[in-house]
């Protein structure tokens, strides 16, 4: 059960969350998270060129997108990756029905980070994927999981480049939740389209 965790990170906070998401996936039997980092070197003349990574995603049963919030949306590098998923992947809706989730980190308390998550949701919708958020009621407890109260996905506030323990816990939970959902979905016995 392969789960592709596709993320971009400059200073490492999104990467920390991606690692925690992967650990959460691993806590579910048979789940194999694949950490796929978007590298600037894979972008040439503004275009994302790593076709191998796109193929790995193609083979995965679920995908978890992660990007830092830059100027209220995904980073330019993440957007270059997203643009590379147009063409056949989009035209043929090859990723339709894959379970998908997302996470972002910013230095604000919440605010425009939600827009970044919304972008990830729209990207997922364009591919016909099945978005899952967090089934964790954020009750405003600063020490509890989902302390920022976003259920569309994981939103984290980084302070001086560090991710606080409750946020790493929530990232772990998001990975576990995606793996749990995928393991519950059995291939449908479809005889006619
Ligand atoms: C160009 C730029 C734009 C940013 N815009 C936002 C923003 O709109 N909202 C926010 O909360 N944080 C913003 N930040 C802060 C980053 O999201 C934050 O430092 C994040 O932890 C970086 O992720 P990384 O460590 O994975 O690179 C911005 C940072 C940079 C460099």
mmCIF file of C-alpha atoms and ligand atoms in Angstrom:
data_model
loop_
_atom_site.group_PDB
_atom_site.id
_atom_site.type_symbol
_atom_site.label_atom_id
_atom_site.label_comp_id
_atom_site.label_asym_id
_atom_site.label_seq_id
_atom_site.Cartn_x
_atom_site.Cartn_y
_atom_site.Cartn_z
ATOM 1 C CA UNK A 1 0.000 0.000 0.000
ATOM 2 C CA UNK A 2 2.075 2.865 -1.322
ATOM 3 C CA UNK A 3 1.421 6.391 -0.086
ATOM 4 C CA UNK A 4 3.274 9.202 -1.859
ATOM 5 C CA UNK A 5 4.109 12.189 0.336
ATOM 6 C CA UNK A 6 4.904 14.979 -2.107
ATOM 7 C CA UNK A 7 6.321 18.093 -0.511
ATOM 8 C CA UNK A 8 8.526 21.124 -0.923
ATOM 9 C CA UNK A 9 10.582 22.663 1.851
ATOM 10 C CA UNK A 10 13.241 25.373 1.958
ATOM 11 C CA UNK A 11 14.183 25.719 5.616
ATOM 12 C CA UNK A 12 13.026 22.275 6.724
ATOM 13 C CA UNK A 13 9.772 22.788 8.613
ATOM 14 C CA UNK A 14 7.589 21.215 5.907
ATOM 15 C CA UNK A 15 10.151 18.407 5.719
ATOM 16 C CA UNK A 16 9.773 17.794 9.474
ATOM 17 C CA UNK A 17 6.024 17.489 9.008
ATOM 18 C CA UNK A 18 6.477 15.170 6.013
ATOM 19 C CA UNK A 19 8.633 12.857 8.160
ATOM 20 C CA UNK A 20 5.967 12.807 10.884
ATOM 21 C CA UNK A 21 3.249 12.114 8.289
ATOM 22 C CA UNK A 22 5.357 9.209 6.981
ATOM 23 C CA UNK A 23 5.780 7.813 10.494
ATOM 24 C CA UNK A 24 2.004 7.933 10.903
ATOM 25 C CA UNK A 25 1.545 5.995 7.652
ATOM 26 C CA UNK A 26 4.037 3.370 8.856
ATOM 27 C CA UNK A 27 1.959 2.772 11.985
ATOM 28 C CA UNK A 28 -0.646 1.065 9.781
ATOM 29 C CA UNK A 29 0.148 -2.475 8.621
ATOM 30 C CA UNK A 30 1.293 -2.773 5.002
ATOM 31 C CA UNK A 31 1.513 0.991 4.461
ATOM 32 C CA UNK A 32 4.635 2.098 2.617
ATOM 33 C CA UNK A 33 5.107 5.872 2.643
ATOM 34 C CA UNK A 34 7.347 7.319 -0.054
ATOM 35 C CA UNK A 35 8.848 10.700 0.728
ATOM 36 C CA UNK A 36 9.072 12.661 -2.526
ATOM 37 C CA UNK A 37 10.721 16.036 -2.077
ATOM 38 C CA UNK A 38 10.315 18.647 -4.795
ATOM 39 C CA UNK A 39 13.810 19.915 -5.541
ATOM 40 C CA UNK A 40 14.558 23.245 -7.167
ATOM 41 C CA UNK A 41 17.054 21.493 -9.446
ATOM 42 C CA UNK A 42 14.139 19.591 -11.007
ATOM 43 C CA UNK A 43 12.734 22.886 -12.284
ATOM 44 C CA UNK A 44 14.268 24.073 -15.540
ATOM 45 C CA UNK A 45 13.149 27.239 -17.324
ATOM 46 C CA UNK A 46 10.296 27.367 -14.800
ATOM 47 C CA UNK A 47 9.049 23.869 -15.650
ATOM 48 C CA UNK A 48 9.120 20.846 -13.344
ATOM 49 C CA UNK A 49 10.994 18.064 -15.149
ATOM 50 C CA UNK A 50 11.151 15.070 -12.791
ATOM 51 C CA UNK A 51 9.008 12.576 -14.689
ATOM 52 C CA UNK A 52 10.214 9.703 -12.475
ATOM 53 C CA UNK A 53 8.547 11.305 -9.466
ATOM 54 C CA UNK A 54 5.289 11.679 -11.390
ATOM 55 C CA UNK A 55 5.426 7.967 -12.241
ATOM 56 C CA UNK A 56 5.968 7.064 -8.577
ATOM 57 C CA UNK A 57 2.863 9.079 -7.688
ATOM 58 C CA UNK A 58 1.021 7.331 -10.497
ATOM 59 C CA UNK A 59 1.701 3.971 -8.829
ATOM 60 C CA UNK A 60 0.705 5.099 -5.328
ATOM 61 C CA UNK A 61 -2.688 4.333 -3.826
ATOM 62 C CA UNK A 62 -2.787 7.585 -1.894
ATOM 63 C CA UNK A 63 -1.057 10.956 -2.020
ATOM 64 C CA UNK A 64 -0.379 13.531 0.666
ATOM 65 C CA UNK A 65 0.634 16.987 -0.536
ATOM 66 C CA UNK A 66 2.703 19.346 1.617
ATOM 67 C CA UNK A 67 3.907 22.868 0.926
ATOM 68 C CA UNK A 68 5.019 25.833 2.993
ATOM 69 C CA UNK A 69 2.661 28.783 2.672
ATOM 70 C CA UNK A 70 4.438 31.414 0.595
ATOM 71 C CA UNK A 71 2.574 34.675 0.021
ATOM 72 C CA UNK A 72 -0.743 33.027 0.821
ATOM 73 C CA UNK A 73 -0.431 29.968 -1.411
ATOM 74 C CA UNK A 74 1.848 27.052 -2.240
ATOM 75 C CA UNK A 75 5.499 27.781 -2.971
ATOM 76 C CA UNK A 76 6.500 28.480 -6.567
ATOM 77 C CA UNK A 77 8.359 25.169 -6.608
ATOM 78 C CA UNK A 78 5.263 23.254 -5.511
ATOM 79 C CA UNK A 79 3.205 25.083 -8.144
ATOM 80 C CA UNK A 80 5.740 24.122 -10.820
ATOM 81 C CA UNK A 81 5.262 20.499 -9.761
ATOM 82 C CA UNK A 82 1.449 20.909 -9.810
ATOM 83 C CA UNK A 83 1.589 22.372 -13.314
ATOM 84 C CA UNK A 84 3.584 19.342 -14.460
ATOM 85 C CA UNK A 85 0.651 17.112 -13.457
ATOM 86 C CA UNK A 86 -1.436 18.572 -16.272
ATOM 87 C CA UNK A 87 -1.113 16.823 -19.627
ATOM 88 C CA UNK A 88 -1.938 13.115 -19.656
ATOM 89 C CA UNK A 89 -2.192 12.746 -15.870
ATOM 90 C CA UNK A 90 -4.978 15.316 -15.846
ATOM 91 C CA UNK A 91 -6.525 14.738 -19.288
ATOM 92 C CA UNK A 92 -6.898 11.014 -18.601
ATOM 93 C CA UNK A 93 -7.745 11.584 -14.915
ATOM 94 C CA UNK A 94 -5.213 8.901 -14.052
ATOM 95 C CA UNK A 95 -5.150 9.807 -10.374
ATOM 96 C CA UNK A 96 -8.936 9.735 -9.965
ATOM 97 C CA UNK A 97 -10.175 7.923 -6.830
ATOM 98 C CA UNK A 98 -6.812 8.078 -5.065
ATOM 99 C CA UNK A 99 -7.207 9.150 -1.452
ATOM 100 C CA UNK A 100 -5.470 12.481 -0.892
ATOM 101 C CA UNK A 101 -4.762 14.882 1.962
ATOM 102 C CA UNK A 102 -2.620 17.941 2.531
ATOM 103 C CA UNK A 103 -0.635 20.004 4.979
ATOM 104 C CA UNK A 104 0.997 23.385 5.143
ATOM 105 C CA UNK A 105 3.092 25.449 7.516
ATOM 106 C CA UNK A 106 3.521 29.172 7.907
ATOM 107 C CA UNK A 107 4.671 31.624 10.511
ATOM 108 C CA UNK A 108 1.220 33.169 10.886
ATOM 109 C CA UNK A 109 -1.242 31.751 13.394
ATOM 110 C CA UNK A 110 -3.522 30.637 10.580
ATOM 111 C CA UNK A 111 -4.890 33.286 8.237
ATOM 112 C CA UNK A 112 -3.649 32.870 4.688
ATOM 113 C CA UNK A 113 -2.274 29.377 5.322
ATOM 114 C CA UNK A 114 -5.865 28.157 4.837
ATOM 115 C CA UNK A 115 -5.739 29.419 1.275
ATOM 116 C CA UNK A 116 -2.690 27.240 0.654
ATOM 117 C CA UNK A 117 -4.654 24.228 1.880
ATOM 118 C CA UNK A 118 -7.576 25.230 -0.320
ATOM 119 C CA UNK A 119 -5.248 25.278 -3.305
ATOM 120 C CA UNK A 120 -4.156 21.715 -2.500
ATOM 121 C CA UNK A 121 -7.826 20.699 -2.287
ATOM 122 C CA UNK A 122 -8.514 22.204 -5.709
ATOM 123 C CA UNK A 123 -5.476 20.460 -7.184
ATOM 124 C CA UNK A 124 -6.835 17.187 -5.783
ATOM 125 C CA UNK A 125 -10.301 17.934 -7.188
ATOM 126 C CA UNK A 126 -8.843 18.643 -10.619
ATOM 127 C CA UNK A 127 -7.399 15.146 -10.562
ATOM 128 C CA UNK A 128 -10.652 13.566 -9.350
ATOM 129 C CA UNK A 129 -9.008 12.511 -6.090
ATOM 130 C CA UNK A 130 -10.828 11.899 -2.814
ATOM 131 C CA UNK A 131 -9.854 14.513 -0.257
ATOM 132 C CA UNK A 132 -9.732 13.625 3.396
ATOM 133 C CA UNK A 133 -9.319 16.171 6.155
ATOM 134 C CA UNK A 134 -8.800 15.728 9.858
ATOM 135 C CA UNK A 135 -11.440 14.145 12.079
ATOM 136 C CA UNK A 136 -9.992 16.001 15.044
ATOM 137 C CA UNK A 137 -12.149 18.697 16.591
ATOM 138 C CA UNK A 138 -9.773 21.559 17.308
ATOM 139 C CA UNK A 139 -10.944 22.822 20.656
ATOM 140 C CA UNK A 140 -8.414 25.619 20.944
ATOM 141 C CA UNK A 141 -6.195 23.826 23.443
ATOM 142 C CA UNK A 142 -2.658 24.972 22.597
ATOM 143 C CA UNK A 143 -1.196 21.663 23.759
ATOM 144 C CA UNK A 144 -3.644 19.363 21.959
ATOM 145 C CA UNK A 145 -3.553 17.964 18.420
ATOM 146 C CA UNK A 146 -5.056 20.177 15.714
ATOM 147 C CA UNK A 147 -4.601 23.168 17.982
ATOM 148 C CA UNK A 148 -5.168 25.643 15.118
ATOM 149 C CA UNK A 149 -8.530 24.026 14.454
ATOM 150 C CA UNK A 150 -8.225 23.374 10.705
ATOM 151 C CA UNK A 151 -10.137 20.270 9.664
ATOM 152 C CA UNK A 152 -9.654 20.771 5.917
ATOM 153 C CA UNK A 153 -6.162 19.443 6.505
ATOM 154 C CA UNK A 154 -3.143 20.122 8.666
ATOM 155 C CA UNK A 155 -2.129 23.723 9.286
ATOM 156 C CA UNK A 156 0.903 24.359 11.427
ATOM 157 C CA UNK A 157 2.585 27.458 12.740
ATOM 158 C CA UNK A 158 6.389 27.278 12.814
ATOM 159 C CA UNK A 159 8.265 29.324 15.388
ATOM 160 C CA UNK A 160 11.952 30.001 14.703
ATOM 161 C CA UNK A 161 12.101 27.036 12.347
ATOM 162 C CA UNK A 162 10.746 24.607 14.927
ATOM 163 C CA UNK A 163 7.586 22.532 14.850
ATOM 164 C CA UNK A 164 5.889 22.046 18.219
ATOM 165 C CA UNK A 165 5.118 18.569 19.563
ATOM 166 C CA UNK A 166 1.295 18.789 19.191
ATOM 167 C CA UNK A 167 1.730 19.678 15.520
ATOM 168 C CA UNK A 168 4.086 16.757 14.889
ATOM 169 C CA UNK A 169 1.501 14.585 16.629
ATOM 170 C CA UNK A 170 -1.208 15.899 14.303
ATOM 171 C CA UNK A 171 1.020 15.259 11.276
ATOM 172 C CA UNK A 172 1.525 11.677 12.493
ATOM 173 C CA UNK A 173 -2.231 11.341 12.879
ATOM 174 C CA UNK A 174 -2.887 12.661 9.359
ATOM 175 C CA UNK A 175 -0.538 10.051 7.878
ATOM 176 C CA UNK A 176 -2.126 7.330 9.978
ATOM 177 C CA UNK A 177 -5.619 8.439 8.980
ATOM 178 C CA UNK A 178 -4.836 8.344 5.260
ATOM 179 C CA UNK A 179 -3.241 4.881 5.580
ATOM 180 C CA UNK A 180 -6.201 3.647 7.649
ATOM 181 C CA UNK A 181 -8.721 4.903 5.090
ATOM 182 C CA UNK A 182 -6.818 3.334 2.182
ATOM 183 C CA UNK A 183 -6.592 0.010 4.013
ATOM 184 C CA UNK A 184 -10.378 0.041 4.531
ATOM 185 C CA UNK A 185 -11.142 0.641 0.876
ATOM 186 C CA UNK A 186 -11.279 -2.612 -1.024
ATOM 187 C CA UNK A 187 -10.940 -2.620 -4.813
ATOM 188 C CA UNK A 188 -14.453 -2.475 -6.237
ATOM 189 C CA UNK A 189 -15.689 -5.381 -8.308
ATOM 190 C CA UNK A 190 -16.779 -3.320 -11.291
ATOM 191 C CA UNK A 191 -18.062 -5.235 -14.289
ATOM 192 C CA UNK A 192 -19.425 -2.321 -16.277
ATOM 193 C CA UNK A 193 -18.485 1.326 -16.491
HETATM 194 C C1 LIG B 1 8.631 34.105 0.350
HETATM 195 C C2 LIG B 1 7.958 33.707 1.630
HETATM 196 C C3 LIG B 1 6.614 33.955 1.784
HETATM 197 C C4 LIG B 1 5.944 33.564 2.957
HETATM 198 N N1 LIG B 1 4.606 33.787 3.077
HETATM 199 C C5 LIG B 1 3.948 33.381 4.192
HETATM 200 C C6 LIG B 1 2.536 33.584 4.318
HETATM 201 O O1 LIG B 1 1.866 34.091 3.430
HETATM 202 N N2 LIG B 1 1.937 33.169 5.463
HETATM 203 C C7 LIG B 1 2.648 32.574 6.493
HETATM 204 O O2 LIG B 1 2.052 32.226 7.517
HETATM 205 N N3 LIG B 1 3.991 32.345 6.389
HETATM 206 C C8 LIG B 1 4.644 32.739 5.266
HETATM 207 N N4 LIG B 1 6.005 32.525 5.143
HETATM 208 C C9 LIG B 1 6.702 31.769 6.201
HETATM 209 C C10 LIG B 1 6.938 30.312 5.778
HETATM 210 O O3 LIG B 1 5.745 29.678 5.393
HETATM 211 C C11 LIG B 1 7.562 29.540 6.950
HETATM 212 O O4 LIG B 1 8.827 30.083 7.220
HETATM 213 C C12 LIG B 1 7.668 28.051 6.684
HETATM 214 O O5 LIG B 1 8.000 27.421 7.915
HETATM 215 C C13 LIG B 1 8.714 27.706 5.619
HETATM 216 O O6 LIG B 1 8.648 26.327 5.329
HETATM 217 P P1 LIG B 1 9.981 25.441 5.079
HETATM 218 O O7 LIG B 1 10.769 25.455 6.378
HETATM 219 O O8 LIG B 1 9.482 24.071 4.794
HETATM 220 O O9 LIG B 1 10.710 26.046 3.957
HETATM 221 C C14 LIG B 1 6.676 32.931 4.006
HETATM 222 C C15 LIG B 1 8.061 32.716 3.836
HETATM 223 C C16 LIG B 1 8.689 33.082 2.665
HETATM 224 C C17 LIG B 1 10.167 32.812 2.507
#
